[in-house]
XYZ file of C-alpha atoms in Angstrom:
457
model
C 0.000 0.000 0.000
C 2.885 2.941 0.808
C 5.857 0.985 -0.759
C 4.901 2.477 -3.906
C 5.108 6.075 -2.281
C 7.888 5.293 -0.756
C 10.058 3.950 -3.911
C 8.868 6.928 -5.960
C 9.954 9.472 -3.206
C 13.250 8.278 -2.793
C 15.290 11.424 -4.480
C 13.738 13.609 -2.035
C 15.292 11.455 0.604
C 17.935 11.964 2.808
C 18.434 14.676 5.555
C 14.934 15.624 5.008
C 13.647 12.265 5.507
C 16.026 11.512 8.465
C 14.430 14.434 10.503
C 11.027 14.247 12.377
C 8.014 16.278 12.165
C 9.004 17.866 15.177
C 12.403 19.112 13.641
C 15.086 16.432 16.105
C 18.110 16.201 14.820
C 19.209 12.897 12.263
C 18.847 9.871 14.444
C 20.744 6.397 13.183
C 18.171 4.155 13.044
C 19.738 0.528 13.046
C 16.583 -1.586 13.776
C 15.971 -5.111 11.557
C 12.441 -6.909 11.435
C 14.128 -8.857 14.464
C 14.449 -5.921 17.112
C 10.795 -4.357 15.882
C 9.285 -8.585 16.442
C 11.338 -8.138 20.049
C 9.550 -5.052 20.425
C 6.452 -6.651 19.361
C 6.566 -9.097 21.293
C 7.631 -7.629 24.572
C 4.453 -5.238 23.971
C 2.007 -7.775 23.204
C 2.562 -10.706 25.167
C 2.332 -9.349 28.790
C 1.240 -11.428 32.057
C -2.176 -11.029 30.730
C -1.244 -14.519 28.488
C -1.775 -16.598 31.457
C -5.486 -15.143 32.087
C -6.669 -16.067 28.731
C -7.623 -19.118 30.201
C -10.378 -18.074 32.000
C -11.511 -15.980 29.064
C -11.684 -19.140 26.713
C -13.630 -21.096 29.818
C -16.420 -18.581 29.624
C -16.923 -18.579 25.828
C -16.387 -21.982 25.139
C -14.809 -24.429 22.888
C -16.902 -22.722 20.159
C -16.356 -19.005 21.250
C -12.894 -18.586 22.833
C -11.113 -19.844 19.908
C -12.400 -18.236 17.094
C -12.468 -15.060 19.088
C -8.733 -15.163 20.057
C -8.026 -15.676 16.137
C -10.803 -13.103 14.687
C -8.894 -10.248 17.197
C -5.747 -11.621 15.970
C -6.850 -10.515 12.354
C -8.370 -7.004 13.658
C -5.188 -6.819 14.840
C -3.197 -7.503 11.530
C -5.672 -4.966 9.499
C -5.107 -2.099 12.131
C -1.382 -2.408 11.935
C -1.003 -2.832 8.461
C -3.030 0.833 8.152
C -0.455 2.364 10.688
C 2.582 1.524 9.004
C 1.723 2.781 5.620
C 1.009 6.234 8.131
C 4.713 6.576 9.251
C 5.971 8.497 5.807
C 4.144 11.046 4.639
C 4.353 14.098 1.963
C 3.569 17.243 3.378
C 3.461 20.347 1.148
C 5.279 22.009 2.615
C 7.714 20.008 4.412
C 7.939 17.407 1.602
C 8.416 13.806 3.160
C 8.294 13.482 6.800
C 8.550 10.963 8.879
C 5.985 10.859 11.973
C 7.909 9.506 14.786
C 5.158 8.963 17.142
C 1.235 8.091 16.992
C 0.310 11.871 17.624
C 2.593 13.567 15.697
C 0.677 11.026 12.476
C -2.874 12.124 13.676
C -1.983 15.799 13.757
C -0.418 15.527 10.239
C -2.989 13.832 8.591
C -6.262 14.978 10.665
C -5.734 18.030 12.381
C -4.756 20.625 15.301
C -8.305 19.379 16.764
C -7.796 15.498 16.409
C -4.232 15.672 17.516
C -5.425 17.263 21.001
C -8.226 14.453 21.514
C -5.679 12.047 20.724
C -2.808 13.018 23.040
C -5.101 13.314 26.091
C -6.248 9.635 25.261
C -3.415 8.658 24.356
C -1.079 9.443 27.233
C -3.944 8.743 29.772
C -3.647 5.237 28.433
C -0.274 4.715 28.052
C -0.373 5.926 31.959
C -2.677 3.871 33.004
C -0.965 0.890 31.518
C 2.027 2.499 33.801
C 0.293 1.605 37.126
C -1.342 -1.903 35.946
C 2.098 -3.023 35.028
C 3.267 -1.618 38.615
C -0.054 -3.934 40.199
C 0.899 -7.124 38.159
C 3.938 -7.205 39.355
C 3.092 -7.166 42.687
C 0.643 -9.838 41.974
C 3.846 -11.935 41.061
C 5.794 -10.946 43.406
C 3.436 -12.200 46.365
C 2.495 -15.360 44.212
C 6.221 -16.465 44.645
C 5.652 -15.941 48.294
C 2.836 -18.193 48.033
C 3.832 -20.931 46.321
C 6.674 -21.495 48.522
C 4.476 -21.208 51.255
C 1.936 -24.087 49.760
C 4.669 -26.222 49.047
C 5.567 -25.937 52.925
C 2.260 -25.925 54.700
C 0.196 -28.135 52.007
C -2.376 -26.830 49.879
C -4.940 -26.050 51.924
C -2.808 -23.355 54.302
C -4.113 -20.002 54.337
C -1.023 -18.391 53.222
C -2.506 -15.353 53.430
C 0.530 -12.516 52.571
C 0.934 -9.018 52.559
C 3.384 -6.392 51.598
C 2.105 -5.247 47.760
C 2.691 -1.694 49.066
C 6.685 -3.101 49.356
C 6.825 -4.834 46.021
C 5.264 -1.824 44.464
C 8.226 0.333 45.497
C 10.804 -2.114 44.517
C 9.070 -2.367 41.139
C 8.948 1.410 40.728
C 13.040 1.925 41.737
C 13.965 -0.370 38.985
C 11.840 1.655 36.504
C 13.530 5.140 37.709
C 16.686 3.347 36.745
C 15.254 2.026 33.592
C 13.833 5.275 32.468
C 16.535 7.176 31.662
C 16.986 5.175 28.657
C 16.835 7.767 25.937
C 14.225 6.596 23.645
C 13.327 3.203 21.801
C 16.368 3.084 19.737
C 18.221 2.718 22.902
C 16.187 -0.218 24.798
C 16.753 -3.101 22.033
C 18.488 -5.213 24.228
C 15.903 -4.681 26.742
C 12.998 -5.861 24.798
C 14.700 -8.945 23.553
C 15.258 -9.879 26.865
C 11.881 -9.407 28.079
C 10.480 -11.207 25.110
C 12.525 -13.732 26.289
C 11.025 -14.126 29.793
C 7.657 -13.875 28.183
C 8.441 -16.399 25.856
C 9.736 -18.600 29.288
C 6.738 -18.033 31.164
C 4.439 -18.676 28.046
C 5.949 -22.117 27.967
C 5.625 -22.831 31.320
C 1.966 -22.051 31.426
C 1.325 -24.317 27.659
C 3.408 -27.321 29.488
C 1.685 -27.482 32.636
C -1.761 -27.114 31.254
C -0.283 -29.938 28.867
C 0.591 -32.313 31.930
C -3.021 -31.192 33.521
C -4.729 -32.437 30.676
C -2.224 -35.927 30.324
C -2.933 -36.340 34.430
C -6.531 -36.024 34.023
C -6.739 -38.418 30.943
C -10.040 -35.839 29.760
C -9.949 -32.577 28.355
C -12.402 -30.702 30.308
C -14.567 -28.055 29.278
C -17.799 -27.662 26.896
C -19.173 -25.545 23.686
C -20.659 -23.096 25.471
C -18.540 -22.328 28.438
C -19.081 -22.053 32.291
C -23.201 -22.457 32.595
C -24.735 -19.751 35.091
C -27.604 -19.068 36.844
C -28.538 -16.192 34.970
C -28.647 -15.103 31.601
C -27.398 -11.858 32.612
C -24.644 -12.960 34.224
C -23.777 -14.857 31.153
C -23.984 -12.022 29.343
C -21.602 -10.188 31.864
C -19.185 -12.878 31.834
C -18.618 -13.409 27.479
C -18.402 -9.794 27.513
C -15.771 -9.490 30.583
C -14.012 -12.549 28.235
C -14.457 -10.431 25.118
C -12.284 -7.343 26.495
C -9.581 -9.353 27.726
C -8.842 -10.895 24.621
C -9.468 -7.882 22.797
C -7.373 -5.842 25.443
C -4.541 -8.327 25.091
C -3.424 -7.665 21.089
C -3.092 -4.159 20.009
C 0.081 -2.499 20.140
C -0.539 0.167 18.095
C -0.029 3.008 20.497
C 3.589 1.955 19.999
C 3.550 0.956 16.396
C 5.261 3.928 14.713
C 7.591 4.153 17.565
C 8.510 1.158 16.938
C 8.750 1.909 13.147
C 10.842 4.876 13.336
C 13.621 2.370 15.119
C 14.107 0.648 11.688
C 16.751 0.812 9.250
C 16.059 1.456 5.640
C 16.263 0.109 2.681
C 14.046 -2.011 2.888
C 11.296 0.483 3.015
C 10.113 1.239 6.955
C 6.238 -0.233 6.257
C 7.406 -3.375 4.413
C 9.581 -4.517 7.166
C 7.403 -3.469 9.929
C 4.412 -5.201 8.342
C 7.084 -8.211 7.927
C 7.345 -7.758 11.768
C 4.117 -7.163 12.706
C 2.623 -10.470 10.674
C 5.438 -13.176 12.110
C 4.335 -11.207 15.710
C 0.719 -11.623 15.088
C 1.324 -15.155 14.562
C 3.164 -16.568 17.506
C 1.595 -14.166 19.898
C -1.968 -16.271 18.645
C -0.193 -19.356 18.837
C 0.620 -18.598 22.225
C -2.553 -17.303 23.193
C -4.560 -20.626 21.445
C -1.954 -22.822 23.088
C -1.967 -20.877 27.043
C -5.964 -20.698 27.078
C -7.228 -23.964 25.393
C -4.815 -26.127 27.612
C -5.866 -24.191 30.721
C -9.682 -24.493 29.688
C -8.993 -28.096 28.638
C -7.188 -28.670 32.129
C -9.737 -27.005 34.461
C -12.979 -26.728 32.596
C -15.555 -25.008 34.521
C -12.861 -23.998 37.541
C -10.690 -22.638 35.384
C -8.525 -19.970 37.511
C -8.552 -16.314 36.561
C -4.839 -16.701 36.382
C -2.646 -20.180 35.783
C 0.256 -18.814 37.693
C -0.726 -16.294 40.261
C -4.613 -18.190 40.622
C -2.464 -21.497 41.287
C -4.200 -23.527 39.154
C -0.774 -25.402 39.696
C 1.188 -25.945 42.845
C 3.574 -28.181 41.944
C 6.411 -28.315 40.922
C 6.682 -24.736 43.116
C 10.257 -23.706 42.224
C 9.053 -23.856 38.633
C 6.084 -21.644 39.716
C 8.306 -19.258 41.433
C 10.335 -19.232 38.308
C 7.785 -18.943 35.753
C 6.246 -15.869 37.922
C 10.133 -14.331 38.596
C 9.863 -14.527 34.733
C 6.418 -12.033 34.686
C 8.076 -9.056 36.507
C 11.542 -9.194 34.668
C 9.142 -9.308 31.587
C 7.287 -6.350 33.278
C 10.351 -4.359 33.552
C 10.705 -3.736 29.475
C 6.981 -4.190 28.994
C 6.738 -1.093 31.151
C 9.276 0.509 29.375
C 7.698 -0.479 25.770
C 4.322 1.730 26.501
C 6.150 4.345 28.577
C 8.520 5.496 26.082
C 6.054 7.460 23.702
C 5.177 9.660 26.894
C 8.870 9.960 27.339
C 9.464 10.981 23.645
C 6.810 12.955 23.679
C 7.813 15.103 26.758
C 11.265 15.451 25.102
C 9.729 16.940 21.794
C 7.906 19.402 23.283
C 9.379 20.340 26.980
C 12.924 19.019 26.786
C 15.172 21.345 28.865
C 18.399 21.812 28.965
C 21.334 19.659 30.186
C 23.937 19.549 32.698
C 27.359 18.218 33.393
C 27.253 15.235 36.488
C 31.165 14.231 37.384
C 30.701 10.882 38.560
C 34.362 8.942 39.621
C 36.565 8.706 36.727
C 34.457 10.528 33.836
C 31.807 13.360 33.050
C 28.331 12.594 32.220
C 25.943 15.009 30.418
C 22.370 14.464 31.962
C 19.040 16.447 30.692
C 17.554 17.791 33.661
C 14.451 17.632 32.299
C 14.438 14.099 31.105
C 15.872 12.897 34.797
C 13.401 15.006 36.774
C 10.137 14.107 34.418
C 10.333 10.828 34.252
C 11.321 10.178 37.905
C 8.016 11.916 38.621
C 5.693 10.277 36.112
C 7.228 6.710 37.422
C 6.508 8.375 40.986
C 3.330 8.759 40.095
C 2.199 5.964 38.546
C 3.960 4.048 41.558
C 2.004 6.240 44.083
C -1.038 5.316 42.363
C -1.159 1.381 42.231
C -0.298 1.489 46.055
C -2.811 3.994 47.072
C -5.590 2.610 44.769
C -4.768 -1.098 44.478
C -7.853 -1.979 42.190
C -7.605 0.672 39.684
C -6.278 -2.061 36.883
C -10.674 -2.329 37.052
C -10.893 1.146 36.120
C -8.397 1.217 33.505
C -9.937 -1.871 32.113
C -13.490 0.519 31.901
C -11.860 3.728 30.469
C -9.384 1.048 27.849
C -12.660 -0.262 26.501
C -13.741 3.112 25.888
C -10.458 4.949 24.347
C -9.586 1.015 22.300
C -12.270 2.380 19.537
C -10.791 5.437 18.793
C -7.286 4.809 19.430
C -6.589 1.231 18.259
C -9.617 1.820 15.083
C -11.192 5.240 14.524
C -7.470 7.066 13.898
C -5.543 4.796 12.065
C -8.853 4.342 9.616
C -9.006 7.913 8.580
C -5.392 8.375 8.434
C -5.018 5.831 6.268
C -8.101 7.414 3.985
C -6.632 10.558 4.399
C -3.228 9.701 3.322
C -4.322 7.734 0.250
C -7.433 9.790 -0.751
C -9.862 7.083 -0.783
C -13.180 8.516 -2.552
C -15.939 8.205 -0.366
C -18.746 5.533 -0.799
C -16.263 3.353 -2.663
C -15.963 -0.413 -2.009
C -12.591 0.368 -0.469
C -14.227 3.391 1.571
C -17.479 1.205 2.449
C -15.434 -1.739 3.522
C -12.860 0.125 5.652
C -15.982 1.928 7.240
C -17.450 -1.576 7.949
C -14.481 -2.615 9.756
C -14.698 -0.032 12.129
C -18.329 0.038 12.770
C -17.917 -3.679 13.985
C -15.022 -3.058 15.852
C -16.537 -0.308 17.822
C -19.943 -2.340 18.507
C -17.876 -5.365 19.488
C -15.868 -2.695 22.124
C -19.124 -1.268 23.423
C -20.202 -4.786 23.871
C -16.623 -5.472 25.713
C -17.494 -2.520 28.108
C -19.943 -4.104 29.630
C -18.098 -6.516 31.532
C -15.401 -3.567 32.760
C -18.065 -1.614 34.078
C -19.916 -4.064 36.152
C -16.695 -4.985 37.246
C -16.078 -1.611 37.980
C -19.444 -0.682 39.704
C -19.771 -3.843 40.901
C -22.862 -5.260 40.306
C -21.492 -8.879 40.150
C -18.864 -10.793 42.219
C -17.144 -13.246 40.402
């Protein structure tokens, strides 16, 4: 769709090209379809892996499948518009690259748009901040619990505290971790946390594997967990809707992630490269995690395989697999923190000053140190003060998905290739997002009686 664009613009390339809209000086952009999967990957395939479980027991063997691959393909057809979005020929500044989400709705749709979108946007990304700061806590007091079943039996209360502790210890590392410049700086990091989530992945698929052996049945039915209520059916597919929904998208990162690539090839044709082989064994991974948990427990399928302890045993491969989640937390965090970084450079950056530290001179930006120690404060002070506010976020998510994950990248991409309206291309592409959004007001229904809770699971 934009390699053509991008082949016939090629004399205009060069310093031009290498600068952002927001005037930053050339960057070297090194990145291979590898680093932007890593990327990917460490974006995508967060704790929330291990939950799908539960989400496949209340749709079914009928439901939970198909709807884990049908988001999988919302997914792929949301990206793909994106990354055709990340060159584009201004009049005036000729080709441009847009280096971040915002900087592409402002170009293509407007002062107006571009407002809406960064107060969505960064609320978001925030929010995601202080989740990631909760989950890790969650694993973090798992490990104390498994060792604790594995000593007392399985039926010991093992009640323990201290997420206020883990919280802090969670949020230090990420001061430390948030001075990374920007995404062309954190490679290494993301391969290493795609790494632990590939770990943990594995250790959820082969224990739901040895469930199902042990039990000599797969467990589970067609239509999922029965209730007592058709209501509270209704609650529960559309809790089990969000979360799989919730758990693809990436593309509040995507041209982020983009602008870290190396060209030629053209930026779009290896990021769709990228994006596709991602797609793909994040789904696998998802199919294999929640039909062997569903097929393990059936009906009392845990919300979570690890930190629900589904499993007990073996319990140092528990503690392991759960060590796994936070170290995998530590670059996820960084992954959806970054574009509030970048964007706080761009547009407040101060200036920098000389630090002596023993045996050589460092040049530090005060702003950069003193903003994002505060926005890590905050999101830190937040997920200990308001422990359930992951519930909120998942409300607020299922509103600002529609708009942020559909509604923009559709009329960017419209905008950038001058689709005529009421076309079949136009029609179609409106089609698209008039499901997607019914399917995410649909989804909201289970965050807000969550939320307002009007149900207890």
């Amino acid at each position: 769709m934009g390699s053509g664009d991008r082949q016939a613009a090629e004399p205009l390339l060069g310093k031009q090209l290498s600068e952002s809209s927001s005037g930053e000086h050339t960057v070297k952009r090194t990145g291979t379809v590898w680093t932007a999967m890593a990327h990917i990957i460490t974006a995508v395939i967060g704790s929330g892996v291990l939950s799908l479980a539960w989400s496949v027991a209340q749709l079914g063997w009928a439901g939970g499948p198909a709807a884990m691959v049908f988001f999988a393909g919302v997914t792929a057809v949301q990206s793909s518009l994106i990354a055709d979005c990340y060159i584009s020929h201004d009049p005036e500044r000729g080709v441009v690259r847009n280096r971040s989400y915002v900087d592409a709705v402002r170009l293509y749709l407007g002062e107006k748009s571009h407002l809406f979108c960064c107060f969505f946007l960064n609320f978001s990304l925030f929010g995601t901040g202080v989740v990631y700061t909760l989950t890790s806590a969650t694993s973090m007091r798992a490990i104390q619990r498994s060792n604790c079943y594995h000593r007392e039996g399985h039926d010991a209360a093992c009640s323990v505290g201290g997420d206020g502790y883990y919280m802090l210890l969670f949020g230090l590392a990420q001061v430390v971790l948030s001075q990374i410049p920007g995404f062309h700086d954190m490679a290494g990091l993301s391969v290493f946390a795609a790494a632990m989530s590939f770990f943990y992945a594995f250790v959820g698929v082969g224990l739901g594997l040895a469930k199902v052996i042990s039990n000599g049945v797969i467990m589970g039915g067609i239509g999922g967990v029965p209730m007592v209520s058709t209501p509270q059916k209704v609650w529960r597919v559309s809790q089990a809707v969000g979360d799989i929904l919730f758990a693809y998208p990436f593309s509040l990162v995507l041209l982020e992630i983009e602008d870290t690539l190396r060209s030629p090839p053209p930026e779009n044709e290896t990021m769709k490269r990228a994006t596709r082989a991602s797609i793909v064994i994040t789904a696998f991974f998802y199919l294999c995690c929640g039909c062997l948990g569903y097929a393990a427990f059936g009906d009392g399928t845990p919300g979570n395989l690890l930190t629900g302890f589904g499993f007990y045993e073996p319990y140092w491969l528990i503690d392991l697999a759960n060590l796994c989640i936070v170290l995998h937390l530590l670059g996820g965090y960084q992954v959806y923190t970054q574009p509030v970084f970048g964007f706080a450079d761009r547009h407040f950056g101060g200036a920098a000053f000389d630090v002596k530290l023993p045996g050589t001179a460092r040049r530090v930006n005060a702003f950069r140190l003193c903003f994002r120690t505060a926005f890590v404060a905050a999101t830190t002070a937040l997920a200990v003060w308001f422990p359930y506010f992951n519930e909120v976020i998942g409300l607020l998510g299922a509103f600002t998905f529609w708009p942020l994950a559909i509604y923009f990248p559709v009329e960017m991409y419209l905008t950038r290739n001058k689709v005529e309206p009421w076309s079949r291309q136009w029609l179609a592409i409106h089609a698209f997002s008039s499901g997607c959004f019914l399917i995410c007001v649909f989804a909201s229904v289970g965050s807000a009686v969550g939320v307002f809770g009007s149900e207890t699971s």
